[in-house]
PDB file of C-alpha atoms in Angstrom:
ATOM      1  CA  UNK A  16      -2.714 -10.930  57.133  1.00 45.00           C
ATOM      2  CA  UNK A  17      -2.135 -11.151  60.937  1.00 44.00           C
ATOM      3  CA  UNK A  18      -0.396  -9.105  63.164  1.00 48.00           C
ATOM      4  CA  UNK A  19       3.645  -8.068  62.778  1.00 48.00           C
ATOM      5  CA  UNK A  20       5.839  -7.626  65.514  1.00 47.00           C
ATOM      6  CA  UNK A  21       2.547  -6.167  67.800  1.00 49.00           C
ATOM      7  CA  UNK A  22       1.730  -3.752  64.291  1.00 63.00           C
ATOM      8  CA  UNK A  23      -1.702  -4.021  63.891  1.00 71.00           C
ATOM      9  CA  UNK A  24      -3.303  -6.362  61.389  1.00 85.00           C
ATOM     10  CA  UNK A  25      -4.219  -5.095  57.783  1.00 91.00           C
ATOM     11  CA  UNK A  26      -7.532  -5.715  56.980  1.00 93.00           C
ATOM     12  CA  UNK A  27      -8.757  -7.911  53.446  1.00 95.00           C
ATOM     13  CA  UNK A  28      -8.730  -5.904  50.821  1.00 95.00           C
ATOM     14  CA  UNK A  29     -11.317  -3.113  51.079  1.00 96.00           C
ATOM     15  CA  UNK A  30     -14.381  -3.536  48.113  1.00 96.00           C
ATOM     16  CA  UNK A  31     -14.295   0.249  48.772  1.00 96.00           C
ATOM     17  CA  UNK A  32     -10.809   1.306  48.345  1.00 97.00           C
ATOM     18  CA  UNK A  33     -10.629   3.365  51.443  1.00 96.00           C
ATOM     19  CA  UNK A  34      -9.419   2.128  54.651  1.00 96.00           C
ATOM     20  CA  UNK A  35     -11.002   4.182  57.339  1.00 93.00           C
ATOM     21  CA  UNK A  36      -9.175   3.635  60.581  1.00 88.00           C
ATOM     22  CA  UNK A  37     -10.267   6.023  62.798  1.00 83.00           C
ATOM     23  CA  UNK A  38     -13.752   6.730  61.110  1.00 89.00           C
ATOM     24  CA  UNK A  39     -13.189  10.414  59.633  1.00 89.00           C
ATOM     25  CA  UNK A  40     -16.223   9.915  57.508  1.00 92.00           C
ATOM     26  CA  UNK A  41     -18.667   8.922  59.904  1.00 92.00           C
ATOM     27  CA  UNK A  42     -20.185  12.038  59.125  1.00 92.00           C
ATOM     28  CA  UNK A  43     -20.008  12.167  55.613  1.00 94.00           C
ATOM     29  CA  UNK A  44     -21.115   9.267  53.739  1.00 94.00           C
ATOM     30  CA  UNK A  45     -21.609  10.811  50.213  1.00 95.00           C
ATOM     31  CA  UNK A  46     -17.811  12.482  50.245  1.00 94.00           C
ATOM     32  CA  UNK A  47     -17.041   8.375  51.338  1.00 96.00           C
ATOM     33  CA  UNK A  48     -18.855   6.904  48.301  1.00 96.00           C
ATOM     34  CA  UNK A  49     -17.600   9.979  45.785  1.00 95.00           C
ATOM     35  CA  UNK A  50     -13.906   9.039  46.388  1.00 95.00           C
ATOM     36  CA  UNK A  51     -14.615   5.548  46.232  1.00 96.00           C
ATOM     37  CA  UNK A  52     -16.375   5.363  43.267  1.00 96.00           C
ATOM     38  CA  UNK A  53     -13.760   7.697  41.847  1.00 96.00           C
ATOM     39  CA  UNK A  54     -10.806   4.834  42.224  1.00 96.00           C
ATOM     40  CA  UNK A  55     -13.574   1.881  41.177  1.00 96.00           C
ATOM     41  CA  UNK A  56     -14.019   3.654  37.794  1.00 95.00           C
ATOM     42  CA  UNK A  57     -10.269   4.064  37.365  1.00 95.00           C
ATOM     43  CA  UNK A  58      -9.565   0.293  38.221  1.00 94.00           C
ATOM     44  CA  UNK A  59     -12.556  -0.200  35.583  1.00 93.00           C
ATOM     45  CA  UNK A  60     -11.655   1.999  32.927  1.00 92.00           C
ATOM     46  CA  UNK A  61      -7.367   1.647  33.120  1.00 92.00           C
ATOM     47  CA  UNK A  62      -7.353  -1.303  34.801  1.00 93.00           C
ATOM     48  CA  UNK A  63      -5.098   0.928  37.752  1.00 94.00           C
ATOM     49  CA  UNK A  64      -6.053   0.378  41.163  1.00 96.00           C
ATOM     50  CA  UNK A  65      -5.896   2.945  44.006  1.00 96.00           C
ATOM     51  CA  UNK A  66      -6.202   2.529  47.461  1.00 97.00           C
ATOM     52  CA  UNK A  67      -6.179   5.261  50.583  1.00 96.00           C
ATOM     53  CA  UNK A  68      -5.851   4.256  53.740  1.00 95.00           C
ATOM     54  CA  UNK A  69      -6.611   7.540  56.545  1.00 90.00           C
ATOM     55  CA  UNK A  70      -6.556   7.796  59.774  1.00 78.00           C
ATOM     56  CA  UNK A  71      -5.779  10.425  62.748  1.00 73.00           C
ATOM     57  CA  UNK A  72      -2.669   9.466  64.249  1.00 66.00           C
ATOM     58  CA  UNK A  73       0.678   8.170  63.148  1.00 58.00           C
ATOM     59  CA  UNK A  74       1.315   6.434  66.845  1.00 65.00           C
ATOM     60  CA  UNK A  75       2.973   3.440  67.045  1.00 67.00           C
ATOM     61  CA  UNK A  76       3.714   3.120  63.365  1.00 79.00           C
ATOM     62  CA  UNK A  77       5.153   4.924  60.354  1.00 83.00           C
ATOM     63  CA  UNK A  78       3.253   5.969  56.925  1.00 86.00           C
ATOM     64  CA  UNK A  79       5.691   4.345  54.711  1.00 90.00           C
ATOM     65  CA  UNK A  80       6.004   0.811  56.604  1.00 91.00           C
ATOM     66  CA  UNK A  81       2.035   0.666  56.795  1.00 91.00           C
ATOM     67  CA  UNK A  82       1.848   2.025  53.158  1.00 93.00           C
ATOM     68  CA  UNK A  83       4.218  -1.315  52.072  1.00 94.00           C
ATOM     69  CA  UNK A  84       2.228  -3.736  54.443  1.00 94.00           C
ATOM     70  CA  UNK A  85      -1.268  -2.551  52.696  1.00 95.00           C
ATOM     71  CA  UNK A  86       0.217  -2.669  49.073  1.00 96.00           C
ATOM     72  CA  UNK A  87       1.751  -6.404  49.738  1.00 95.00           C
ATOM     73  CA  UNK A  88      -1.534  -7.643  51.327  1.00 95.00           C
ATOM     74  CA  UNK A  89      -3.733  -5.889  48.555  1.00 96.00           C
ATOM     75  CA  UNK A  90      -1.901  -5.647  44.943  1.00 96.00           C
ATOM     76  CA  UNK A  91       1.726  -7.853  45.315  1.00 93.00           C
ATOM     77  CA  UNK A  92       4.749  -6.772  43.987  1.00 93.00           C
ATOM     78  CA  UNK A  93       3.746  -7.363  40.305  1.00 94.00           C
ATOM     79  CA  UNK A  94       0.914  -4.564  40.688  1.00 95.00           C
ATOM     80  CA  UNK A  95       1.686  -0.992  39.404  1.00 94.00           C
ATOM     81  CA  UNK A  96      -0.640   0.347  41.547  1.00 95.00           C
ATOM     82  CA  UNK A  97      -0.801   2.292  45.130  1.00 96.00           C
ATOM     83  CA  UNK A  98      -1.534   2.925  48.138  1.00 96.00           C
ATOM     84  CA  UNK A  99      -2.054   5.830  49.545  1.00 95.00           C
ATOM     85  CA  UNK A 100      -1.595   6.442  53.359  1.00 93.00           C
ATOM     86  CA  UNK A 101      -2.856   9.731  54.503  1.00 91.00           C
ATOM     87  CA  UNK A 102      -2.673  11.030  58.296  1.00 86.00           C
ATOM     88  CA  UNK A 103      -4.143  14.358  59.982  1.00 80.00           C
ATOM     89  CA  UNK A 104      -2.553  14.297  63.227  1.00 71.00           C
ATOM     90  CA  UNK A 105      -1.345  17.689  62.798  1.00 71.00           C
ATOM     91  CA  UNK A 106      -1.606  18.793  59.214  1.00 77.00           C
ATOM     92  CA  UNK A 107      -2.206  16.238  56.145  1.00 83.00           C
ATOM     93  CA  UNK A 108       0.823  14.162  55.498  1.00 83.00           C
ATOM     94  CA  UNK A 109       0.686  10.866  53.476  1.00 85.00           C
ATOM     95  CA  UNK A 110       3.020   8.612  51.421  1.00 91.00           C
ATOM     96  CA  UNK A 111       2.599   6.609  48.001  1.00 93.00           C
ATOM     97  CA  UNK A 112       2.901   3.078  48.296  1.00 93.00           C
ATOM     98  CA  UNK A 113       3.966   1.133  45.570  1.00 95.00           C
ATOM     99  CA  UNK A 114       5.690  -1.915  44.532  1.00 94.00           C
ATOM    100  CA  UNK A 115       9.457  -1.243  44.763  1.00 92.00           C
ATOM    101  CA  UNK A 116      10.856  -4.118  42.917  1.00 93.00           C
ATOM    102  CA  UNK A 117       8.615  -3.478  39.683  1.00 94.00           C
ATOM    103  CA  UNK A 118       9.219   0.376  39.843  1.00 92.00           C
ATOM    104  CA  UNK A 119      13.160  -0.457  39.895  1.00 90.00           C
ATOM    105  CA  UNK A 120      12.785  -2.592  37.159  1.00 89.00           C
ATOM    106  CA  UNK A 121      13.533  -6.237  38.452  1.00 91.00           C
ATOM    107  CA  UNK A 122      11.098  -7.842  36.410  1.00 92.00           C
ATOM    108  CA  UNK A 123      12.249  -6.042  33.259  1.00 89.00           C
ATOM    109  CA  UNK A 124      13.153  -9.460  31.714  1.00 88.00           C
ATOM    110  CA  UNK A 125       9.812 -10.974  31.873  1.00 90.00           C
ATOM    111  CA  UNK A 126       8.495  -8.384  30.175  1.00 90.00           C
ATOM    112  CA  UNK A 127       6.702  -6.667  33.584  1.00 90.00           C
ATOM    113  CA  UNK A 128       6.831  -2.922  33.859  1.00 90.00           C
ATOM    114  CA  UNK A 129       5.066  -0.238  35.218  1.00 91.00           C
ATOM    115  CA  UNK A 130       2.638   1.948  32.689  1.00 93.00           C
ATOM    116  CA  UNK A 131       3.824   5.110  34.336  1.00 92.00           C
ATOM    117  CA  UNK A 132       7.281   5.821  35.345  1.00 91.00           C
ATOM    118  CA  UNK A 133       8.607   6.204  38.816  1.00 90.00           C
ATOM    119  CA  UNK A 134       9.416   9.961  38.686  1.00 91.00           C
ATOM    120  CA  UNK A 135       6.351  10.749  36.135  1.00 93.00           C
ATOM    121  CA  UNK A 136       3.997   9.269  39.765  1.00 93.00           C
ATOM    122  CA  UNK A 137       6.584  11.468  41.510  1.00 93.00           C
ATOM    123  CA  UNK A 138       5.166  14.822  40.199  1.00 94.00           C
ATOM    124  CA  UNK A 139       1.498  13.635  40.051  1.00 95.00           C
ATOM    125  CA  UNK A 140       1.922  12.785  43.566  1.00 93.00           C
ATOM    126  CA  UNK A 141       3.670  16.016  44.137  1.00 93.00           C
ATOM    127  CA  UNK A 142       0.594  18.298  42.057  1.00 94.00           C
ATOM    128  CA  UNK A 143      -1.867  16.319  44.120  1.00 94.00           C
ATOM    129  CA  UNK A 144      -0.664  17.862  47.714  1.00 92.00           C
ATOM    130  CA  UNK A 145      -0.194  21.669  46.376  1.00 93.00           C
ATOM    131  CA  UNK A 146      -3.903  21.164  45.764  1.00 93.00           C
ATOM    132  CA  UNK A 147      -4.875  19.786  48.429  1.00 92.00           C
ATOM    133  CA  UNK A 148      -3.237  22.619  50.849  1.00 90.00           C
ATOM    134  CA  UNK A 149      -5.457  24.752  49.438  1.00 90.00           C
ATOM    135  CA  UNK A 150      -8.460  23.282  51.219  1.00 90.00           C
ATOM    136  CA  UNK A 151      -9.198  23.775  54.404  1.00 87.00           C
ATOM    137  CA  UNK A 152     -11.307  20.901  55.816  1.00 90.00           C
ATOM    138  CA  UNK A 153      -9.349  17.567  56.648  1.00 89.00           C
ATOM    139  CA  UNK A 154     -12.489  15.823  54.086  1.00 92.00           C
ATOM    140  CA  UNK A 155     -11.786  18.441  51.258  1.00 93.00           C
ATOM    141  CA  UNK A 156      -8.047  17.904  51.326  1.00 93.00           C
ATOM    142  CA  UNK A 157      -8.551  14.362  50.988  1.00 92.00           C
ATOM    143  CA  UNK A 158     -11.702  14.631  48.292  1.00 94.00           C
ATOM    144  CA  UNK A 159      -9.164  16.998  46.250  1.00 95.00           C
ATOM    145  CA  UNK A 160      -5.771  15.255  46.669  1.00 95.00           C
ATOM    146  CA  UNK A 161      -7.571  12.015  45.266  1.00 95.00           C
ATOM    147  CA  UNK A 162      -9.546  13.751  42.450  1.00 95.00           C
ATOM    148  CA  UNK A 163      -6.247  15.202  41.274  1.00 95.00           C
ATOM    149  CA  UNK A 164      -4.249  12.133  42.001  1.00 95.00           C
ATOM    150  CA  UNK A 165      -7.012  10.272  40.113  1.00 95.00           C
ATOM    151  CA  UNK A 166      -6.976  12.722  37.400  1.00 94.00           C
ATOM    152  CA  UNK A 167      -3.323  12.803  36.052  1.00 94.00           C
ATOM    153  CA  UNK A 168      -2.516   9.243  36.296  1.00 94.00           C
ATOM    154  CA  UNK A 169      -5.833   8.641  34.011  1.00 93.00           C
ATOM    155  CA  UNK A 170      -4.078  11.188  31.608  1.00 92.00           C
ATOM    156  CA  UNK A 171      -0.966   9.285  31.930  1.00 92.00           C
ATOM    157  CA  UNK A 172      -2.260   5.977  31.081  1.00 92.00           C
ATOM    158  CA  UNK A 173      -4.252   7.159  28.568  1.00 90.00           C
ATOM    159  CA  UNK A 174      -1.055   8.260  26.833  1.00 89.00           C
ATOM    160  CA  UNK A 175       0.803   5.119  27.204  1.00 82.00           C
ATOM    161  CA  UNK A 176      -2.466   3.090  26.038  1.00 77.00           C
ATOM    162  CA  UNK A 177      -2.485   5.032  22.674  1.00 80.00           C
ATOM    163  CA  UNK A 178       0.754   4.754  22.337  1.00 67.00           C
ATOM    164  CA  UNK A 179       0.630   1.131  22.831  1.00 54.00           C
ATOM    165  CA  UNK A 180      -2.133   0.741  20.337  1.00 48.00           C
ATOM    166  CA  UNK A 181       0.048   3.275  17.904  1.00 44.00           C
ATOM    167  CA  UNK A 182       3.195   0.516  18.013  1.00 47.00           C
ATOM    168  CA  UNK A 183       0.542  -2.350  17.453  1.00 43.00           C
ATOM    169  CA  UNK A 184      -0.765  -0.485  14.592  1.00 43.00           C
ATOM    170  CA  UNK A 185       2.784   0.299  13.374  1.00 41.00           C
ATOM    171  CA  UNK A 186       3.451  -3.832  13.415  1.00 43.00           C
ATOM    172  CA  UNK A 187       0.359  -4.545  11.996  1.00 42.00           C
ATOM    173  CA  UNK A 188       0.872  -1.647   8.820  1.00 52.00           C
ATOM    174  CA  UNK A 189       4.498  -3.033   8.972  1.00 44.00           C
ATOM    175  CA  UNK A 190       3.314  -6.628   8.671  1.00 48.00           C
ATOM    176  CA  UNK A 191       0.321  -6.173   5.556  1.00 48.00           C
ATOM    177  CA  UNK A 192       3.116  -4.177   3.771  1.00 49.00           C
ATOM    178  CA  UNK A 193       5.210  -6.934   3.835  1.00 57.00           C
ATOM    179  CA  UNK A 194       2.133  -9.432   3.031  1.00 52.00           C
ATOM    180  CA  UNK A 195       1.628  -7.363   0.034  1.00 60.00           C
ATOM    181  CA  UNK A 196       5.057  -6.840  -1.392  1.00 60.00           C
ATOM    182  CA  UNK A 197       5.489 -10.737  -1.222  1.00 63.00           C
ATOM    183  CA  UNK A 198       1.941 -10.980  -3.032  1.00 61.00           C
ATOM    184  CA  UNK A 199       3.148  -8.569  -5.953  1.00 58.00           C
ATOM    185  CA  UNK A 200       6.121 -10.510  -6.429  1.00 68.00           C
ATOM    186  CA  UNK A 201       4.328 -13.809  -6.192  1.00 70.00           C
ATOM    187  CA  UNK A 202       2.306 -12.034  -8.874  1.00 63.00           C
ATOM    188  CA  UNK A 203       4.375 -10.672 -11.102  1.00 68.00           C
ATOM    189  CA  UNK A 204       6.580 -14.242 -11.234  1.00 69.00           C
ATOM    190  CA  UNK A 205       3.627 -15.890 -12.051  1.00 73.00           C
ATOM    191  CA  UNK A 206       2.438 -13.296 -14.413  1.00 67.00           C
ATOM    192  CA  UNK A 207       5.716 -13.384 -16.522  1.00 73.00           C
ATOM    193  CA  UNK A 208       5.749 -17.612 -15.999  1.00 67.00           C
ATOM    194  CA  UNK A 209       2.837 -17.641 -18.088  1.00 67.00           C
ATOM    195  CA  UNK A 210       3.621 -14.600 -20.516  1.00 65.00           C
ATOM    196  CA  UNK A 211       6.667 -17.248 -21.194  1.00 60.00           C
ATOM    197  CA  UNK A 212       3.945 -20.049 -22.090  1.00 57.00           C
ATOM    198  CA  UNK A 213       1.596 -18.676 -23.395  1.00 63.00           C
ATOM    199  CA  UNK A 214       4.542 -17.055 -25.907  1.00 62.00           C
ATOM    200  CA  UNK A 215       5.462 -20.587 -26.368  1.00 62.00           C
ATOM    201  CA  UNK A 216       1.958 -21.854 -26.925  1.00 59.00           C
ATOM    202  CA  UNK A 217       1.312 -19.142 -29.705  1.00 61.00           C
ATOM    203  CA  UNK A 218       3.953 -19.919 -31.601  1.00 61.00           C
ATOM    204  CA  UNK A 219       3.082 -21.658 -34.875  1.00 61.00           C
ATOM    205  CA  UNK A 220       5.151 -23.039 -37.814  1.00 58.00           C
ATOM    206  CA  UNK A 221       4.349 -22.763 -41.397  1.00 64.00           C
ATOM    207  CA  UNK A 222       5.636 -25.084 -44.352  1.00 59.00           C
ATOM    208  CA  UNK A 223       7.518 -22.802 -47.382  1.00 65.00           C
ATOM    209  CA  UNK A 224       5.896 -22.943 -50.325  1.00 64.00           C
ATOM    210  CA  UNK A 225       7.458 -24.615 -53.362  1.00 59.00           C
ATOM    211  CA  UNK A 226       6.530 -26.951 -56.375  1.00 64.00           C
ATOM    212  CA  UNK A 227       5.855 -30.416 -56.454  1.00 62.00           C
ATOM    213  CA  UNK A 228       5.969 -32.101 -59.608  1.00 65.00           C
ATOM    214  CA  UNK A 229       3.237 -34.728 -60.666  1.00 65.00           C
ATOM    215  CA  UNK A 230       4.456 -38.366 -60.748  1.00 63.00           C
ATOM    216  CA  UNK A 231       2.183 -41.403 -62.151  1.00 62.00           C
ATOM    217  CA  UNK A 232      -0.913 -38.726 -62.543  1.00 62.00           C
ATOM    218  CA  UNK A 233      -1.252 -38.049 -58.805  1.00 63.00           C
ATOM    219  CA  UNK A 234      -0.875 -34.181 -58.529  1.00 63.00           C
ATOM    220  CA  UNK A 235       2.206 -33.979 -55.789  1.00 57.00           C
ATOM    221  CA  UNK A 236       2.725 -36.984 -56.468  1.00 59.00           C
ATOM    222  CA  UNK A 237       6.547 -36.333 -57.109  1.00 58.00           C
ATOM    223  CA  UNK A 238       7.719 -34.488 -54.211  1.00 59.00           C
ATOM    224  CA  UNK A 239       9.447 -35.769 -50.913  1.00 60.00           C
ATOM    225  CA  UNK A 240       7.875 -36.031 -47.508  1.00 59.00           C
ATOM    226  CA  UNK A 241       9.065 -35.825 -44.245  1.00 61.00           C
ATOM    227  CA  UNK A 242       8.861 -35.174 -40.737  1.00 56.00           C
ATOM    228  CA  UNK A 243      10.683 -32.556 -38.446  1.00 62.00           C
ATOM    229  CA  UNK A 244      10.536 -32.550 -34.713  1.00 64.00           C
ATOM    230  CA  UNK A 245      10.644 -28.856 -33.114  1.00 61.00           C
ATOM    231  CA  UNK A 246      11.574 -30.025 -29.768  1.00 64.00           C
ATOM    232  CA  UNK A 247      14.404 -28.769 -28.268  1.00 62.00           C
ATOM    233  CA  UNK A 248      17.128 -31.780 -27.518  1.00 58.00           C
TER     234      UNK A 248
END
C-alpha cells in the first residue's frame, strides 16, 4: 500500500507479526522472537491472527486510523482478527484494530461472523492493559499485554470450537437416529410382509374323509371326482 494523504506507507504484511517502527527491540532480540512466535502459534493452532504494530510517538497520526490502515492492508474486512497498535510516547496506550463491518454483523447473511464477540474482545482487551500496568519496562508491558491478550482469546476460541464440534455432533446423533428409526420400520414392514407369506405359504388343505363305494371291481371305483380351485376371485 502507498502513501495516504502524506500518512506514511504500511509496510507488506510482516512474516513476524510485529511492526517495529521506531526499533524498541533493537536491544532485545529474544523478547522480539518470544512475542512473535507467541501470535505464529495462535494463527497455527486457532487459525486467529494477531498483529502489533509499536512505536514511540503518536506524531502526525492517530492509533485508531493507523490501526484500520494495517488491518485493511494485512487481514481485509472478512478477517476476525487484529491489530494491535501500541505507543510509549508518554505511558503505554494502544488500540484494537479490527474489521468493523464483520464485528457489526454485515456479512451475517453469508454466513460470515466473528468467533468471538465484539464486547467478549472488549474485556480481553481491557484484562490485557490492567496487566500490563503492572510492569514497569516499556518491553515487559508489551511482552505481558500480548501474553495475556494471546491467552484469553485462545480460551475463547477454544470454547466456541467445542461448541462448534458439540452442534456437529448433535446433527450427526440427530441424523443416525433418524437413519435408524427409518431402518426399524423398513424392518419391521418387511418382517410382518413376509410373516403374511410365509402364513400363506404354510397353509395346507386336507380332503375329508368319507366312503367310496366299489363300482365294476375297481376299489373307489364308485365315487365322484373333482377339482376345487382355492384362489381367491
Amino acid at each position: 500500500m502507498g502513501e495516504v494523504a502524506g500518512l506514511d506507507s504500511v509496510i507488506e504484511r510482516p512474516e513476524s507479526h510485529i511492526w517495529d517502527r521506531d526499533d524498541l527491540f533493537r536491544n532485545h532480540p529474544e523478547e522480539f522472537a518470544r512475542l512473535s512466535q507467541e501470535m505464529k502459534i495462535l494463527k497455527e493452532e486457532q487459525g486467529m491472527e494477531v498483529f502489533l504494530v509499536i512505536y514511540s510517538s503518536l506524531i502526525g497520526e492517530k492509533p485508531d486510523p493507523l490501526s484500520k490502515r494495517c488491518h485493511d492492508a494485512w487481514l481485509g474486512e472478512r478477517n476476525d482478527g487484529f491489530v494491535i497498535v501500541l505507543s510509549f510516547y508518554d505511558a503505554m496506550f494502544g488500540v484494537l484494530g479490527r474489521s468493523q463491518p464483520l464485528y457489526n454483523n454485515y456479512f451475517i447473511e453469508e454466513g460470515v461472523l466473528p468467533r468471538v464477540s465484539d464486547s467478549r474482545v472488549n474485556e480481553i482487551q481491557e484484562e490485557a492493559f490492567i496487566l500490563s500496568k503492572q510492569e514497569e519496562s516499556e518491553i515487559e508491558q508489551m511482552e505481558v499485554f500480548i501474553m495475556s491478550f494471546t491467552e484469553k482469546l485462545r480460551e475463547r476460541l477454544e470454547v466456541a470450537r467445542i461448541g462448534d464440534s458439540s452442534k456437529d455432533n448433535y446433527h450427526f446423533m440427530a441424523w443416525t437416529a433418524l437413519v435408524l428409526l427409518v431402518g426399524w420400520l423398513s424392518f419391521k414392514g418387511i418382517s410382518r410382509l413376509m410373516g403374511v407369506v410365509n402364513k400363506r405359504a404354510s397353509k395346507s388343505y386336507l380332503f375329508p374323509d368319507f366312503a367310496v363305494l366299489e363300482r365294476l371291481q375297481a376299489p373307489y371305483g364308485g365315487g365322484k371326482s373333482g377339482v376345487t380351485d382355492f384362489e381367491k376371485p
